[in-house]
Structures are given as C-alpha cells and as structure tokens.
PDB file of C-alpha atoms in Angstrom:
ATOM      1  CA  MET S   1     -14.876   3.710  26.606  1.00 39.00           C
ATOM      2  CA  HIS S   2     -13.260   5.081  23.468  1.00 55.00           C
ATOM      3  CA  ASN S   3     -14.297   8.481  22.269  1.00 90.00           C
ATOM      4  CA  LYS S   4     -16.100   8.776  18.941  1.00 91.00           C
ATOM      5  CA  HIS S   5     -12.968   9.905  17.106  1.00 92.00           C
ATOM      6  CA  ASP S   6     -11.197   6.666  18.084  1.00 91.00           C
ATOM      7  CA  LEU S   7     -14.294   4.562  17.378  1.00 92.00           C
ATOM      8  CA  ILE S   8     -14.411   5.997  13.862  1.00 93.00           C
ATOM      9  CA  LEU S   9     -10.700   5.328  13.297  1.00 91.00           C
ATOM     10  CA  ARG S  10     -10.959   1.730  14.512  1.00 90.00           C
ATOM     11  CA  ALA S  11     -14.053   1.161  12.376  1.00 91.00           C
ATOM     12  CA  ALA S  12     -12.293   2.485   9.262  1.00 88.00           C
ATOM     13  CA  GLU S  13      -9.238   0.379  10.040  1.00 85.00           C
ATOM     14  CA  LYS S  14     -11.383  -2.751  10.390  1.00 85.00           C
ATOM     15  CA  ILE S  15     -13.234  -2.109   7.124  1.00 85.00           C
ATOM     16  CA  ILE S  16     -10.021  -1.461   5.194  1.00 82.00           C
ATOM     17  CA  ALA S  17      -8.428  -4.603   6.650  1.00 78.00           C
ATOM     18  CA  ALA S  18     -11.412  -6.739   5.638  1.00 80.00           C
ATOM     19  CA  GLY S  19     -12.305  -5.315   2.244  1.00 78.00           C
ATOM     20  CA  GLY S  20      -9.653  -2.927   1.032  1.00 77.00           C
ATOM     21  CA  ILE S  21      -9.463   0.811   0.831  1.00 78.00           C
ATOM     22  CA  GLN S  22     -11.336   1.087  -2.472  1.00 78.00           C
ATOM     23  CA  GLY S  23     -14.568  -0.066  -0.894  1.00 73.00           C
ATOM     24  CA  LEU S  24     -14.375   2.225   2.112  1.00 82.00           C
ATOM     25  CA  SER S  25     -17.389   4.481   2.445  1.00 88.00           C
ATOM     26  CA  MET S  26     -18.279   6.912   5.169  1.00 91.00           C
ATOM     27  CA  GLN S  27     -21.628   5.148   5.606  1.00 92.00           C
ATOM     28  CA  GLN S  28     -19.835   1.828   6.231  1.00 92.00           C
ATOM     29  CA  VAL S  29     -17.615   3.533   8.775  1.00 93.00           C
ATOM     30  CA  ALA S  30     -20.636   5.063  10.488  1.00 93.00           C
ATOM     31  CA  ASN S  31     -22.393   1.695  10.641  1.00 93.00           C
ATOM     32  CA  GLU S  32     -19.302  -0.091  11.970  1.00 92.00           C
ATOM     33  CA  ALA S  33     -18.632   2.629  14.564  1.00 92.00           C
ATOM     34  CA  GLY S  34     -22.279   2.782  15.614  1.00 92.00           C
ATOM     35  CA  VAL S  35     -22.575   6.498  14.938  1.00 93.00           C
ATOM     36  CA  ALA S  36     -24.614   8.609  12.557  1.00 92.00           C
ATOM     37  CA  ALA S  37     -22.919   9.349   9.235  1.00 88.00           C
ATOM     38  CA  GLY S  38     -23.020  13.055  10.008  1.00 90.00           C
ATOM     39  CA  THR S  39     -21.028  12.458  13.185  1.00 91.00           C
ATOM     40  CA  ILE S  40     -18.002  11.403  11.136  1.00 93.00           C
ATOM     41  CA  TYR S  41     -17.926  14.798   9.452  1.00 93.00           C
ATOM     42  CA  ARG S  42     -17.543  16.504  12.812  1.00 93.00           C
ATOM     43  CA  TYR S  43     -14.138  14.836  13.065  1.00 93.00           C
ATOM     44  CA  PHE S  44     -13.055  14.418   9.430  1.00 93.00           C
ATOM     45  CA  LYS S  45     -13.902  16.644   6.474  1.00 92.00           C
ATOM     46  CA  ASP S  46     -13.793  13.723   3.994  1.00 90.00           C
ATOM     47  CA  LYS S  47     -12.569  10.185   3.389  1.00 87.00           C
ATOM     48  CA  ASN S  48      -9.040  11.325   2.496  1.00 83.00           C
ATOM     49  CA  GLU S  49      -8.669  13.145   5.794  1.00 87.00           C
ATOM     50  CA  LEU S  50      -9.948  10.070   7.635  1.00 89.00           C
ATOM     51  CA  ILE S  51      -7.358   7.877   5.875  1.00 84.00           C
ATOM     52  CA  LEU S  52      -4.545  10.337   6.615  1.00 83.00           C
ATOM     53  CA  GLU S  53      -5.535  10.492  10.277  1.00 86.00           C
ATOM     54  CA  LEU S  54      -5.649   6.707  10.356  1.00 84.00           C
ATOM     55  CA  ARG S  55      -2.100   6.592   8.998  1.00 82.00           C
ATOM     56  CA  ARG S  56      -0.934   9.059  11.662  1.00 83.00           C
ATOM     57  CA  ASP S  57      -2.638   6.950  14.309  1.00 85.00           C
ATOM     58  CA  VAL S  58      -1.044   3.719  13.079  1.00 81.00           C
ATOM     59  CA  LEU S  59       2.415   5.289  12.901  1.00 81.00           C
ATOM     60  CA  SER S  60       1.968   6.417  16.489  1.00 86.00           C
ATOM     61  CA  GLN S  61       0.887   2.924  17.588  1.00 83.00           C
ATOM     62  CA  VAL S  62       3.886   1.346  15.881  1.00 83.00           C
ATOM     63  CA  ALA S  63       6.331   3.864  17.349  1.00 88.00           C
ATOM     64  CA  ASN S  64       4.926   3.452  20.862  1.00 88.00           C
ATOM     65  CA  SER S  65       5.218  -0.308  20.569  1.00 86.00           C
ATOM     66  CA  ILE S  66       8.747  -0.581  19.224  1.00 90.00           C
ATOM     67  CA  PHE S  67      10.413   2.285  21.101  1.00 92.00           C
ATOM     68  CA  ALA S  68       9.153   1.564  24.619  1.00 87.00           C
ATOM     69  CA  ASP S  69      12.686   0.844  25.919  1.00 88.00           C
ATOM     70  CA  HIS S  70      14.765   2.069  22.987  1.00 86.00           C
ATOM     71  CA  ASP S  71      17.444   3.782  25.052  1.00 89.00           C
ATOM     72  CA  GLN S  72      18.496   0.850  27.257  1.00 93.00           C
ATOM     73  CA  GLY S  73      21.659  -1.137  26.624  1.00 95.00           C
ATOM     74  CA  SER S  74      24.488  -1.027  24.129  1.00 96.00           C
ATOM     75  CA  LEU S  75      24.105   0.128  20.549  1.00 96.00           C
ATOM     76  CA  GLU S  76      23.842  -3.487  19.397  1.00 97.00           C
ATOM     77  CA  GLN S  77      21.311  -4.432  22.092  1.00 97.00           C
ATOM     78  CA  ARG S  78      19.153  -1.420  21.254  1.00 97.00           C
ATOM     79  CA  PHE S  79      19.323  -2.108  17.501  1.00 97.00           C
ATOM     80  CA  LYS S  80      18.410  -5.766  17.902  1.00 97.00           C
ATOM     81  CA  ARG S  81      15.599  -5.050  20.380  1.00 96.00           C
ATOM     82  CA  ILE S  82      14.031  -2.536  17.972  1.00 96.00           C
ATOM     83  CA  TRP S  83      14.516  -4.923  15.016  1.00 96.00           C
ATOM     84  CA  MET S  84      12.801  -7.752  16.892  1.00 96.00           C
ATOM     85  CA  LYS S  85       9.964  -5.527  18.070  1.00 94.00           C
ATOM     86  CA  MET S  86       9.390  -4.302  14.514  1.00 92.00           C
ATOM     87  CA  HIS S  87       9.357  -7.892  13.320  1.00 93.00           C
ATOM     88  CA  ASP S  88       7.000  -9.052  16.068  1.00 91.00           C
ATOM     89  CA  TYR S  89       4.661  -6.131  15.463  1.00 88.00           C
ATOM     90  CA  GLY S  90       4.692  -6.630  11.700  1.00 86.00           C
ATOM     91  CA  LYS S  91       3.769 -10.312  11.759  1.00 86.00           C
ATOM     92  CA  GLN S  92       0.574  -9.752  13.737  1.00 81.00           C
ATOM     93  CA  ARG S  93      -2.623 -10.225  11.734  1.00 75.00           C
ATOM     94  CA  SER S  94      -4.212  -7.135  13.212  1.00 72.00           C
ATOM     95  CA  PRO S  95      -6.505  -4.722  11.385  1.00 67.00           C
ATOM     96  CA  THR S  96      -3.737  -2.147  11.807  1.00 66.00           C
ATOM     97  CA  ASN S  97      -1.217  -4.199   9.846  1.00 62.00           C
ATOM     98  CA  LEU S  98      -3.705  -5.417   7.268  1.00 60.00           C
ATOM     99  CA  SER S  99      -4.958  -1.930   6.507  1.00 59.00           C
ATOM    100  CA  TYR S 100      -1.650  -0.065   6.743  1.00 63.00           C
ATOM    101  CA  GLU S 101      -0.170  -1.644   3.636  1.00 64.00           C
ATOM    102  CA  GLN S 102      -3.115  -0.391   1.609  1.00 63.00           C
ATOM    103  CA  TYR S 103      -3.067   3.266   2.583  1.00 57.00           C
ATOM    104  CA  ALA S 104       0.653   3.725   3.219  1.00 61.00           C
ATOM    105  CA  HIS S 105       1.342   4.024  -0.503  1.00 60.00           C
ATOM    106  CA  LEU S 106      -1.471   6.351  -1.452  1.00 61.00           C
ATOM    107  CA  PRO S 107      -0.255   9.641  -2.963  1.00 58.00           C
ATOM    108  CA  GLU S 108      -2.272  11.552  -0.352  1.00 60.00           C
ATOM    109  CA  SER S 109      -0.310   9.743   2.374  1.00 59.00           C
ATOM    110  CA  ASN S 110       3.067  10.859   1.058  1.00 66.00           C
ATOM    111  CA  THR S 111       2.899  14.458   2.173  1.00 73.00           C
ATOM    112  CA  GLU S 112       5.404  16.671   3.924  1.00 79.00           C
ATOM    113  CA  GLU S 113       3.152  16.563   6.992  1.00 77.00           C
ATOM    114  CA  ILE S 114       3.256  12.749   7.111  1.00 76.00           C
ATOM    115  CA  ARG S 115       7.031  12.717   6.568  1.00 78.00           C
ATOM    116  CA  THR S 116       7.432  15.196   9.432  1.00 85.00           C
ATOM    117  CA  ILE S 117       5.266  13.053  11.697  1.00 83.00           C
ATOM    118  CA  GLU S 118       7.272   9.950  10.738  1.00 82.00           C
ATOM    119  CA  MET S 119      10.521  11.760  11.524  1.00 85.00           C
ATOM    120  CA  GLN S 120       9.195  12.808  14.946  1.00 90.00           C
ATOM    121  CA  LEU S 121       7.762   9.417  15.880  1.00 88.00           C
ATOM    122  CA  PHE S 122      10.749   7.436  14.613  1.00 89.00           C
ATOM    123  CA  GLU S 123      13.333   9.884  15.962  1.00 93.00           C
ATOM    124  CA  PRO S 124      14.751   7.282  18.409  1.00 94.00           C
ATOM    125  CA  LEU S 125      15.717   5.096  15.462  1.00 94.00           C
ATOM    126  CA  GLN S 126      17.274   8.006  13.591  1.00 93.00           C
ATOM    127  CA  ARG S 127      19.172   8.914  16.770  1.00 94.00           C
ATOM    128  CA  LEU S 128      20.420   5.311  17.067  1.00 96.00           C
ATOM    129  CA  PHE S 129      21.738   5.413  13.504  1.00 97.00           C
ATOM    130  CA  GLN S 130      23.337   8.841  14.002  1.00 96.00           C
ATOM    131  CA  GLU S 131      24.977   7.649  17.198  1.00 96.00           C
ATOM    132  CA  GLY S 132      26.392   4.595  15.399  1.00 97.00           C
ATOM    133  CA  VAL S 133      27.767   6.758  12.592  1.00 97.00           C
ATOM    134  CA  GLU S 134      29.264   9.277  15.035  1.00 96.00           C
ATOM    135  CA  GLN S 135      30.942   6.458  16.982  1.00 96.00           C
ATOM    136  CA  GLY S 136      32.416   5.080  13.756  1.00 96.00           C
ATOM    137  CA  VAL S 137      30.484   1.827  14.176  1.00 96.00           C
ATOM    138  CA  PHE S 138      27.963   2.196  11.325  1.00 98.00           C
ATOM    139  CA  GLN S 139      28.644   2.898   7.673  1.00 97.00           C
ATOM    140  CA  PRO S 140      28.497   6.669   7.013  1.00 97.00           C
ATOM    141  CA  LEU S 141      25.113   6.617   5.288  1.00 96.00           C
ATOM    142  CA  HIS S 142      21.974   8.692   5.750  1.00 94.00           C
ATOM    143  CA  PRO S 143      19.739   7.238   8.499  1.00 92.00           C
ATOM    144  CA  ARG S 144      17.059   6.384   5.906  1.00 90.00           C
ATOM    145  CA  ALA S 145      19.588   4.320   3.949  1.00 95.00           C
ATOM    146  CA  LEU S 146      20.697   2.571   7.130  1.00 97.00           C
ATOM    147  CA  TYR S 147      17.040   1.888   7.905  1.00 94.00           C
ATOM    148  CA  SER S 148      16.430   0.439   4.433  1.00 94.00           C
ATOM    149  CA  ILE S 149      19.403  -1.875   4.682  1.00 96.00           C
ATOM    150  CA  SER S 150      18.937  -3.013   8.252  1.00 96.00           C
ATOM    151  CA  MET S 151      15.326  -2.609   9.410  1.00 95.00           C
ATOM    152  CA  GLU S 152      13.178  -3.147   6.325  1.00 94.00           C
ATOM    153  CA  PRO S 153      14.128  -6.844   6.166  1.00 96.00           C
ATOM    154  CA  SER S 154      12.451  -7.323   9.566  1.00 94.00           C
ATOM    155  CA  MET S 155       9.183  -6.001   8.148  1.00 90.00           C
ATOM    156  CA  ALA S 156       9.521  -7.942   4.883  1.00 92.00           C
ATOM    157  CA  MET S 157       9.997 -11.179   6.803  1.00 94.00           C
ATOM    158  CA  ALA S 158       7.100 -10.322   9.090  1.00 91.00           C
ATOM    159  CA  ARG S 159       4.818  -9.684   6.090  1.00 88.00           C
ATOM    160  CA  ALA S 160       5.807 -13.036   4.562  1.00 91.00           C
ATOM    161  CA  ILE S 161       4.941 -14.782   7.824  1.00 91.00           C
ATOM    162  CA  ARG S 162       1.670 -12.855   8.198  1.00 86.00           C
ATOM    163  CA  ARG S 163       0.661 -13.753   4.648  1.00 86.00           C
ATOM    164  CA  GLY S 164       1.493 -17.424   5.203  1.00 88.00           C
ATOM    165  CA  LEU S 165       4.194 -17.426   2.526  1.00 91.00           C
ATOM    166  CA  ILE S 166       6.904 -18.855   4.758  1.00 89.00           C
ATOM    167  CA  GLU S 167       7.525 -19.892   8.325  1.00 87.00           C
ATOM    168  CA  TYR S 168      10.697 -18.907  10.093  1.00 86.00           C
ATOM    169  CA  ASN S 169      11.781 -20.421  13.365  1.00 91.00           C
ATOM    170  CA  ALA S 170      13.259 -18.341  16.177  1.00 93.00           C
ATOM    171  CA  LYS S 171      16.794 -19.287  15.108  1.00 96.00           C
ATOM    172  CA  ASP S 172      16.141 -17.975  11.559  1.00 94.00           C
ATOM    173  CA  ILE S 173      14.777 -14.686  12.883  1.00 95.00           C
ATOM    174  CA  THR S 174      17.705 -14.222  15.261  1.00 97.00           C
ATOM    175  CA  LEU S 175      20.175 -14.963  12.454  1.00 97.00           C
ATOM    176  CA  ALA S 176      18.427 -12.495  10.120  1.00 97.00           C
ATOM    177  CA  CYS S 177      18.551  -9.825  12.818  1.00 97.00           C
ATOM    178  CA  ASP S 178      22.261 -10.422  13.310  1.00 98.00           C
ATOM    179  CA  ILE S 179      22.905 -10.270   9.548  1.00 98.00           C
ATOM    180  CA  CYS S 180      21.049  -6.947   9.354  1.00 98.00           C
ATOM    181  CA  TRP S 181      23.119  -5.617  12.253  1.00 98.00           C
ATOM    182  CA  ARG S 182      26.357  -6.649  10.551  1.00 97.00           C
ATOM    183  CA  ALA S 183      25.220  -5.208   7.195  1.00 97.00           C
ATOM    184  CA  ILE S 184      25.572  -1.635   8.453  1.00 98.00           C
ATOM    185  CA  LEU S 185      28.730  -2.068  10.535  1.00 97.00           C
ATOM    186  CA  ILE S 186      32.060  -0.729   9.417  1.00 96.00           C
ATOM    187  CA  PRO S 187      34.233  -3.847   9.237  1.00 90.00           C
ATOM    188  CA  THR S 188      36.952  -4.012  11.819  1.00 83.00           C
ATOM    189  CA  PRO S 189      40.300  -5.303  10.626  1.00 78.00           C
ATOM    190  CA  PRO S 190      41.152  -8.731  12.007  1.00 75.00           C
ATOM    191  CA  THR S 191      43.646  -8.777  14.846  1.00 72.00           C
ATOM    192  CA  ASN S 192      46.504 -11.252  14.638  1.00 66.00           C
TER     193      ASN S 192
END
C-alpha cells in the first residue's frame, strides 16, 4: 500500500488532470486521498509546496521510464531509444501527463532547485549529447540546445496524439525520430 505522502501526490495529480490547477484545493486533495485535511500539512506546508513536490515526482517518473537502458548500444541506438521512450511516455493519457503541462510552466516551478533536479535526473541525456559532441558526431551546441532541436519534437508529436489532433503511424514516428537524429549530426562529406 502506498504511504500517505504518495497517496496525497497521486490525489493532487488526479485532480489537476481532471479539473486544472486553478481549482486545486487542499480539501479536494484530502477527500481524494482519503485522509484528513490536516494530514496533508504534515507533508506539505502549502499548495505551492505540494505542486513543486508533484513536479519533482513526475520528473523522477519520466526519467526512470526513459533512461532504464540508456547506456546500451551505439550513440545512435541510445538516442533513438530515448527519443522513442519519450514519445511513448508523452502520448499516454495518464494523470501525470495531463497535469504536468499545467504546473510545469508555473513561476514557482522554475526555480534553481527544480533546474538542479532536472539536471540530475536527465543527466544520462546530457551525457549522451556531450559524448556526441566530444566524438565530433553532434553539432557543437550546448546540451539544452541539442535537446530542443532533437528531443522536443518527440514530446510535441506525443502531445498532438494525446490531444487527438493528429494520428501518426509507426512509419511516421520512426521517420521523425530519424530526422531529429540527423538534425544534430555534423554532416559528413560524401565519399566518391
């Protein structure tokens, strides 16, 4: 059985996914979690702290999911496996995905602490980009720029699928992944 801390986080995530962050109240969270309202304050001093902890929790879930086997294979195999896992994770209609978009852009969520946590959790991806740059395979850009160019399209496509805006078949997804891979490569001169 989950501990109360996790029950509270999952309850908040579910409420945000269903009704948005603006309507989130500690009483709703207590009701959804099946705990007394005062119990929440043993774990979180206020709603902002609850939302920040929820963001940390979601980032950890995402990182654990997409980096399970991040160090196996060639640079290209690793990149494409991570890209596909990010895409697959992002297209799920889970409370995590539905709520994350709402609180990820809150000013309170853009703190040095959150950026540090992101850097730690997503370190395998940064290492992949650094390795590609050091090997002279990737364009000599900052890892965040390489991420924006090559990985964000996987999430954008996943969001479009999740929202029912478009359907991509497996061939489209594979092609998009390959295009993103090639977008950050240093072109090799043709051999004659």
